[in-house]
PDB file of C-alpha atoms in Angstrom:
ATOM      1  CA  UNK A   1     124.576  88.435 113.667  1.00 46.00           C
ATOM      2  CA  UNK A   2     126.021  91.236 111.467  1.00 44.00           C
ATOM      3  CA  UNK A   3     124.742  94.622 110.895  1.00 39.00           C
ATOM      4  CA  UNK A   4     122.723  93.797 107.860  1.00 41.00           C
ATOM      5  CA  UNK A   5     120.941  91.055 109.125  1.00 42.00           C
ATOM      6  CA  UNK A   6     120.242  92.928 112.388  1.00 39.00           C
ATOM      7  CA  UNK A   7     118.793  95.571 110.154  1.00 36.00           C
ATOM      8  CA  UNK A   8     117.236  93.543 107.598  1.00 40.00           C
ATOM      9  CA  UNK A   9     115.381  91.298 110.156  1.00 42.00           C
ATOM     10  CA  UNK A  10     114.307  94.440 112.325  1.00 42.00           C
ATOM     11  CA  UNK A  11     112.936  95.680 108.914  1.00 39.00           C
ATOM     12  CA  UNK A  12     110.843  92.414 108.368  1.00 43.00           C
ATOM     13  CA  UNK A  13     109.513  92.415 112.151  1.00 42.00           C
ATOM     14  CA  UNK A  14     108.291  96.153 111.423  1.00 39.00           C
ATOM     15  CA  UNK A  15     106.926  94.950 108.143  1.00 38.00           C
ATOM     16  CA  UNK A  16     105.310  91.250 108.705  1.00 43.00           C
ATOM     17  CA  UNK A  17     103.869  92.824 112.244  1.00 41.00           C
ATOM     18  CA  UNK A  18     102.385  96.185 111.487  1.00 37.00           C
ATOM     19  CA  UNK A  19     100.114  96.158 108.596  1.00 35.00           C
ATOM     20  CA  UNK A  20      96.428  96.085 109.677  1.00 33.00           C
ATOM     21  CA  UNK A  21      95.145  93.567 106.692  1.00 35.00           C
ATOM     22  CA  UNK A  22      96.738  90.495 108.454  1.00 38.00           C
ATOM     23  CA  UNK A  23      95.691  91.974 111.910  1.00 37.00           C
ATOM     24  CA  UNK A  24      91.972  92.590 110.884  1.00 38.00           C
ATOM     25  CA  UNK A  25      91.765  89.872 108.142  1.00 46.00           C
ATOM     26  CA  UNK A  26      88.745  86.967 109.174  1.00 43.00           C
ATOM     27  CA  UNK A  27      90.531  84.376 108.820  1.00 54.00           C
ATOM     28  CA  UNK A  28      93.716  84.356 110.668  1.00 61.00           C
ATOM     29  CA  UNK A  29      92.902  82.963 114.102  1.00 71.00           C
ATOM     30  CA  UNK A  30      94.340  80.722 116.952  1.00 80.00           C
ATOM     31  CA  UNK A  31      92.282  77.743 117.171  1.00 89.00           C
ATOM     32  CA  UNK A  32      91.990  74.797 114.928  1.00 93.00           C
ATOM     33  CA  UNK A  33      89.209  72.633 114.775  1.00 93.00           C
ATOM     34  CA  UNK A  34      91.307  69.801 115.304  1.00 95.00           C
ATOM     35  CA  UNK A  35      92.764  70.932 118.272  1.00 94.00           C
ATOM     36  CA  UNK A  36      96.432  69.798 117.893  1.00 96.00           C
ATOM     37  CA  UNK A  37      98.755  71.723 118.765  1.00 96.00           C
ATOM     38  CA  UNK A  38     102.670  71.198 119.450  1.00 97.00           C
ATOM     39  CA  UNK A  39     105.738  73.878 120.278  1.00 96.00           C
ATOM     40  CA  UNK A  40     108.667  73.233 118.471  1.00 97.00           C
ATOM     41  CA  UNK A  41     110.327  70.871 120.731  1.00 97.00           C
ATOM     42  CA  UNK A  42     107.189  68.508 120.663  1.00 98.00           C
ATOM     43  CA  UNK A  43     107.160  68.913 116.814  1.00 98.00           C
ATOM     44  CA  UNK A  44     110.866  68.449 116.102  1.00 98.00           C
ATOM     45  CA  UNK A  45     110.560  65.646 118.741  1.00 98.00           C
ATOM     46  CA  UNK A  46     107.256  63.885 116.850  1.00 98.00           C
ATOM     47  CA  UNK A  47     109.613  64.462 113.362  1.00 98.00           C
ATOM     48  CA  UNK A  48     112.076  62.040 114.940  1.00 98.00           C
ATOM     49  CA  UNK A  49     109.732  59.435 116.338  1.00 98.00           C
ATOM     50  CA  UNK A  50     107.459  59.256 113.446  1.00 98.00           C
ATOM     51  CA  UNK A  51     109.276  59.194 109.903  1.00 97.00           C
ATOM     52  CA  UNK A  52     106.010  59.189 108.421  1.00 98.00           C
ATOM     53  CA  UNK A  53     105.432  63.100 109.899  1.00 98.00           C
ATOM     54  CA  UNK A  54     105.269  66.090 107.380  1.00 98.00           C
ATOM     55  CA  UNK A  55     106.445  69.526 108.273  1.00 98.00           C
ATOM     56  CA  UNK A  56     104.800  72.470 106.366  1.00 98.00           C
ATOM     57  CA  UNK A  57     106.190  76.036 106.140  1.00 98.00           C
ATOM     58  CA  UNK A  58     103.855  78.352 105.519  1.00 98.00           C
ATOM     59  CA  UNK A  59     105.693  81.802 105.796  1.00 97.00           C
ATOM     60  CA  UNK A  60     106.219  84.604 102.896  1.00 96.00           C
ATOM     61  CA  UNK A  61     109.282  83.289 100.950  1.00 95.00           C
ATOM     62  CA  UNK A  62     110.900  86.785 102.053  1.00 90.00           C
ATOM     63  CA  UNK A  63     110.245  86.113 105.959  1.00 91.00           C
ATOM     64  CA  UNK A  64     112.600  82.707 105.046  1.00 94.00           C
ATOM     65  CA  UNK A  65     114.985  85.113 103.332  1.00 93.00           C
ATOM     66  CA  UNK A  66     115.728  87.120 106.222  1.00 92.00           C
ATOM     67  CA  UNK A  67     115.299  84.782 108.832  1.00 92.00           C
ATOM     68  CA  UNK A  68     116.016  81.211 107.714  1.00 95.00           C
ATOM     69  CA  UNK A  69     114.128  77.717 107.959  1.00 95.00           C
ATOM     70  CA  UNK A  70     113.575  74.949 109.791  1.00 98.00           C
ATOM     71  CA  UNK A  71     116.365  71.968 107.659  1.00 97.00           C
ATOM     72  CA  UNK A  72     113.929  69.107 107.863  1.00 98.00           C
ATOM     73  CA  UNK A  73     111.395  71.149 106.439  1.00 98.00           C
ATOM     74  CA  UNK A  74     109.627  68.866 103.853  1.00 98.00           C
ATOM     75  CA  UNK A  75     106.869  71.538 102.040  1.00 98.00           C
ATOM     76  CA  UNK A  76     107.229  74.996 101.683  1.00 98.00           C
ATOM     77  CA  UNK A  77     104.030  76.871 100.294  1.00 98.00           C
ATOM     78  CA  UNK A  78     102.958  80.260 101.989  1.00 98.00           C
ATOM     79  CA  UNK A  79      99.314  81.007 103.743  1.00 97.00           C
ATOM     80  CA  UNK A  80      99.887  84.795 103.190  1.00 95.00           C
ATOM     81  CA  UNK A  81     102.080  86.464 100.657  1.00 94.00           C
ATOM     82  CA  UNK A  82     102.931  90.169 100.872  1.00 90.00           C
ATOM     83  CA  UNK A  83     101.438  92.293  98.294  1.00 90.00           C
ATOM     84  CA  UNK A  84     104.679  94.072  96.495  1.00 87.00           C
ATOM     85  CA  UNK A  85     102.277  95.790  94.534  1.00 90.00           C
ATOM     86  CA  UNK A  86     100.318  97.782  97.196  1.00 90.00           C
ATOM     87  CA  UNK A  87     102.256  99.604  99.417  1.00 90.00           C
ATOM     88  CA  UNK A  88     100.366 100.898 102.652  1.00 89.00           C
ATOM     89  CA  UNK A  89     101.145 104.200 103.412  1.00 92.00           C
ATOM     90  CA  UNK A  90      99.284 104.340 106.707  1.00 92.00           C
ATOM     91  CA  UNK A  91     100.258 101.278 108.132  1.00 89.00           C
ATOM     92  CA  UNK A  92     103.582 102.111 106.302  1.00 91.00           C
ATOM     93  CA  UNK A  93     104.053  98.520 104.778  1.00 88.00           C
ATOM     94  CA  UNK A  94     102.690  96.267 102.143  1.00 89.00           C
ATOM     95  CA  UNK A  95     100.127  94.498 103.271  1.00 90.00           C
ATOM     96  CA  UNK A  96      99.617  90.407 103.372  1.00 90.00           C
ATOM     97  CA  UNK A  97      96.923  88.748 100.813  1.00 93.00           C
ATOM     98  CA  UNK A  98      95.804  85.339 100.671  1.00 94.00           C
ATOM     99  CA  UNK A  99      97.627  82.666  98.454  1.00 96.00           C
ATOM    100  CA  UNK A 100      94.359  81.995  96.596  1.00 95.00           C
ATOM    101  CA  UNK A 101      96.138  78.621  95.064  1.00 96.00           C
ATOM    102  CA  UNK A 102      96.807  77.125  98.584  1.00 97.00           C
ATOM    103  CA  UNK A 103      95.049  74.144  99.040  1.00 97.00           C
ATOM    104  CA  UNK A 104      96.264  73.159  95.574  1.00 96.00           C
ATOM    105  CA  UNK A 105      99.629  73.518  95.755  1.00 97.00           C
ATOM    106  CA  UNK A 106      99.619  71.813  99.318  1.00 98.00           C
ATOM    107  CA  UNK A 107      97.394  69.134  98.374  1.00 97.00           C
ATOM    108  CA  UNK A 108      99.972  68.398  95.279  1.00 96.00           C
ATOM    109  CA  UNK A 109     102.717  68.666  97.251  1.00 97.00           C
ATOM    110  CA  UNK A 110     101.362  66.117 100.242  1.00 98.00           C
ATOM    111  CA  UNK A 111     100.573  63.676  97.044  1.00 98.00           C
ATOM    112  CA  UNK A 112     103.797  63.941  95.767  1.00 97.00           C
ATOM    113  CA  UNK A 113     105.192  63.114  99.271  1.00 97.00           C
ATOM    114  CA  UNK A 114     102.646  60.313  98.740  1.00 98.00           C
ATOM    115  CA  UNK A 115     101.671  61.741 102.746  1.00 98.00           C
ATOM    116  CA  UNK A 116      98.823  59.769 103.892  1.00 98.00           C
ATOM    117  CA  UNK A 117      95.637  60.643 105.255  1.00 98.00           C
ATOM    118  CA  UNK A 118      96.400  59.806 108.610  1.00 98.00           C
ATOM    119  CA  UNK A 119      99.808  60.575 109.252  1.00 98.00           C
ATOM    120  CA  UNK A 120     101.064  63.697 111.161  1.00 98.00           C
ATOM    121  CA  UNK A 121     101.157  66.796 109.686  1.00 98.00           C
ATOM    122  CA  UNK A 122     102.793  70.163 111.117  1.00 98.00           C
ATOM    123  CA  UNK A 123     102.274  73.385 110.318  1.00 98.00           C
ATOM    124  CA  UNK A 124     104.422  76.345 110.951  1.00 97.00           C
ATOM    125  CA  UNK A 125     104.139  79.667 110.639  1.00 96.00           C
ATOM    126  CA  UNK A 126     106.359  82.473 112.174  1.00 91.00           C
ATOM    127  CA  UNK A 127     104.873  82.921 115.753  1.00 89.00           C
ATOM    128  CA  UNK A 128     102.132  80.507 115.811  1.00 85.00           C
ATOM    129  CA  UNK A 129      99.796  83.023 115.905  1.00 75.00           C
ATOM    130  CA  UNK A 130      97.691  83.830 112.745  1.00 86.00           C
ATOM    131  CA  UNK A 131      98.813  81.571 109.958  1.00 95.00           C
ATOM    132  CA  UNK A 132      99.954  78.632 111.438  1.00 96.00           C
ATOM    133  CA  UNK A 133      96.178  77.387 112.450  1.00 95.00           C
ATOM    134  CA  UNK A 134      94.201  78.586 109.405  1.00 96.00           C
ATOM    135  CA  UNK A 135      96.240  76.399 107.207  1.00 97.00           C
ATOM    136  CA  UNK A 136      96.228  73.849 109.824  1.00 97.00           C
ATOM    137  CA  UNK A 137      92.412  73.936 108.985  1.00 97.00           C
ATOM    138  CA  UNK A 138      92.837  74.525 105.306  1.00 97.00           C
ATOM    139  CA  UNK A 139      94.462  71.148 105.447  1.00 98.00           C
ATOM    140  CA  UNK A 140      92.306  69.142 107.586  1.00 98.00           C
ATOM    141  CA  UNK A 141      89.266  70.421 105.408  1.00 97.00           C
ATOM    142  CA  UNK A 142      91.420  68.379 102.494  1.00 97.00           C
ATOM    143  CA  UNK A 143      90.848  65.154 104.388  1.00 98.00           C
ATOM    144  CA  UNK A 144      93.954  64.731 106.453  1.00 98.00           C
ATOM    145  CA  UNK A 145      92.735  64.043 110.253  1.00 98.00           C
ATOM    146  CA  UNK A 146      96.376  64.715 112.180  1.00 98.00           C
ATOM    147  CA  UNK A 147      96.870  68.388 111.465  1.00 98.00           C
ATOM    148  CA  UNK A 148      99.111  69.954 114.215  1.00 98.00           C
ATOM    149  CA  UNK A 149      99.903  73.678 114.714  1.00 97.00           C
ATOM    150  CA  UNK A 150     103.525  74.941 115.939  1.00 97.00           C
ATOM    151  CA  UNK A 151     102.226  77.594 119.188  1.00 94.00           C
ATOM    152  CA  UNK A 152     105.517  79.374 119.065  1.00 94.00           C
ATOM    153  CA  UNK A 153     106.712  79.038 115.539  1.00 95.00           C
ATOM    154  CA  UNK A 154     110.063  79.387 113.752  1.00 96.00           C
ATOM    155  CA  UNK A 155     110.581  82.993 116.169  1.00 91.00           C
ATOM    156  CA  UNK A 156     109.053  82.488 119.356  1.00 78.00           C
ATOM    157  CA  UNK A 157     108.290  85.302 120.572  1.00 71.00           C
ATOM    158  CA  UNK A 158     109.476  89.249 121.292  1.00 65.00           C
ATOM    159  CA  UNK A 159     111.737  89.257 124.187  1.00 61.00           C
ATOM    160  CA  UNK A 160     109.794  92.267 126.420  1.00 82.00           C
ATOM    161  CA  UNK A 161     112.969  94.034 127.746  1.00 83.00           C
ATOM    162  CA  UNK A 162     116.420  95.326 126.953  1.00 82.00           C
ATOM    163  CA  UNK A 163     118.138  96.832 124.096  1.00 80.00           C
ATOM    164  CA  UNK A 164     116.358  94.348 121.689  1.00 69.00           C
ATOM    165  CA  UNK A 165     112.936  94.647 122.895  1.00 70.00           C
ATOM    166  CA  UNK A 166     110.505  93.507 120.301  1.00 63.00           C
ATOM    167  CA  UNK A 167     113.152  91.520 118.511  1.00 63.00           C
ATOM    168  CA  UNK A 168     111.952  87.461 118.054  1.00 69.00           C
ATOM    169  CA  UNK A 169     114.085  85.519 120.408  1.00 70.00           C
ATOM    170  CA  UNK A 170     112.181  83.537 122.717  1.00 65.00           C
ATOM    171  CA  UNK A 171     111.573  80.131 122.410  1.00 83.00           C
ATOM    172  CA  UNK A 172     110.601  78.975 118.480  1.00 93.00           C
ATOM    173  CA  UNK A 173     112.645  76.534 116.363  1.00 96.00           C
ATOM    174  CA  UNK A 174     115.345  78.633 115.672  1.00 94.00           C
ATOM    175  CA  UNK A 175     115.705  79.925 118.891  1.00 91.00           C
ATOM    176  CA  UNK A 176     115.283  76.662 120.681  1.00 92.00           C
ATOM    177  CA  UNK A 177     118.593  74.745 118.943  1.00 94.00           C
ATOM    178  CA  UNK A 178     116.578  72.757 116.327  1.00 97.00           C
ATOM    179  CA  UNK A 179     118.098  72.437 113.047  1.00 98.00           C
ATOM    180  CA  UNK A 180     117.887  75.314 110.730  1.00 96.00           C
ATOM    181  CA  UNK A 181     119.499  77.492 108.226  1.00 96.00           C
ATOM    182  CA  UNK A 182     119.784  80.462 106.150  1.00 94.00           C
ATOM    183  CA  UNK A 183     119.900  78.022 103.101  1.00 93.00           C
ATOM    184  CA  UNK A 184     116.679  76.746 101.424  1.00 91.00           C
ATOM    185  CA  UNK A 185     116.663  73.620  99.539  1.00 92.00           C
ATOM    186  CA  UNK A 186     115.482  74.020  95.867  1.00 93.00           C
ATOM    187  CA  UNK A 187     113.658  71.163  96.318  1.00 94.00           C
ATOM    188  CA  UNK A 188     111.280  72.590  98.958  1.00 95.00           C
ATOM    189  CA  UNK A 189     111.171  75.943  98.382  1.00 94.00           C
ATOM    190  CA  UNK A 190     108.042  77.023  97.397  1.00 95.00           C
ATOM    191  CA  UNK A 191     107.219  77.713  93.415  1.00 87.00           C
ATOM    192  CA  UNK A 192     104.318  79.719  92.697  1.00 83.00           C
ATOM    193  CA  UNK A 193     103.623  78.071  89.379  1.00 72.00           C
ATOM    194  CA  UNK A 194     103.418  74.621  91.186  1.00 50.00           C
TER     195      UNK A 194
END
């Protein structure tokens, strides 16, 4: 990894990790209410035994920028966006509203994908550990009834010790050898007017 990506991707850990709006929102939790829940190995590993299952990304588009995404992604459509608008002076970064048009733009997606009601669906987030099981939920309220959340994410988690403390680098799909990339493709990336 070069200097700038070091730098840019400690920047977005800072950034995506500090605010207090995502920490103290209501409705970023754990749990689903389905219960489901797979670590990237299971989920990459359900992806190849079941062509019928759906991955969903739902990170920032600028969290993808910096630190890539899972190849056999198939929607893209963020639970939290940050708010460019409102910078956070105590917290020192902008803090993380709710995509209001959600459910919409997932639902038109999964009918697109013609995804049906019963099929698996996965949902990933960065860590597994706010976003990943509200939209899990957000989902499963549409009608779908296998709604899995990734526990550990496209990062993983923050390695404890060493020079890099803090940085994302334990387990994860990137940081388990599963497919990914610094490329998006156009056709998944998310589009806010969708």
């Amino acid at each position: 990894m070069n200097v700038h990506h070091t730098f840019a991707l400690g920047l977005l850990v800072t950034t995506l990790s500090a605010g207090p709006t995502l920490a103290n929102s209501p409705d970023q939790y754990r749990e689903t209410q389905l219960g489901l829940y797979v670590d990237a190995q299971d989920a990459y590993a359900l992806m190849q035994d079941n062509d019928s299952a759906v991955l969903i990304d739902v990170r920032d588009p600028i969290e993808i920028k910096f630190t890539g995404f899972a190849t056999p992604t198939d929607i893209h459509v963020p639970w939290l966006l940050a708010d460019r608008e409102h910078f956070n002076a105590e917290a020192q970064t902008w803090p993380m509203t709710q995509n209001t048009d959600f459910a919409d733009q997932v639902r038109a997606q999964l009918e697109a994908q013609h995804v049906a009601e019963d099929d698996p669906i996965i949902v990933m987030c960065r860590s597994g550990s706010t976003r990943s099981a509200p939209a899990a939920d957000a989902i499963h309220e549409m009608g779908y009834s296998e709604v899995y959340s990734v526990t550990d994410g496209f990062e993983g988690s923050q390695l404890k010790d060493g020079d890099s403390a803090g940085v994302r680098a334990v387990s994860g799909w990137r940081n388990g050898g599963l497919p990914w990339s610094y490329n998006v493709d156009s056709d998944v990336a998310w589009q806010p007017e969708l």
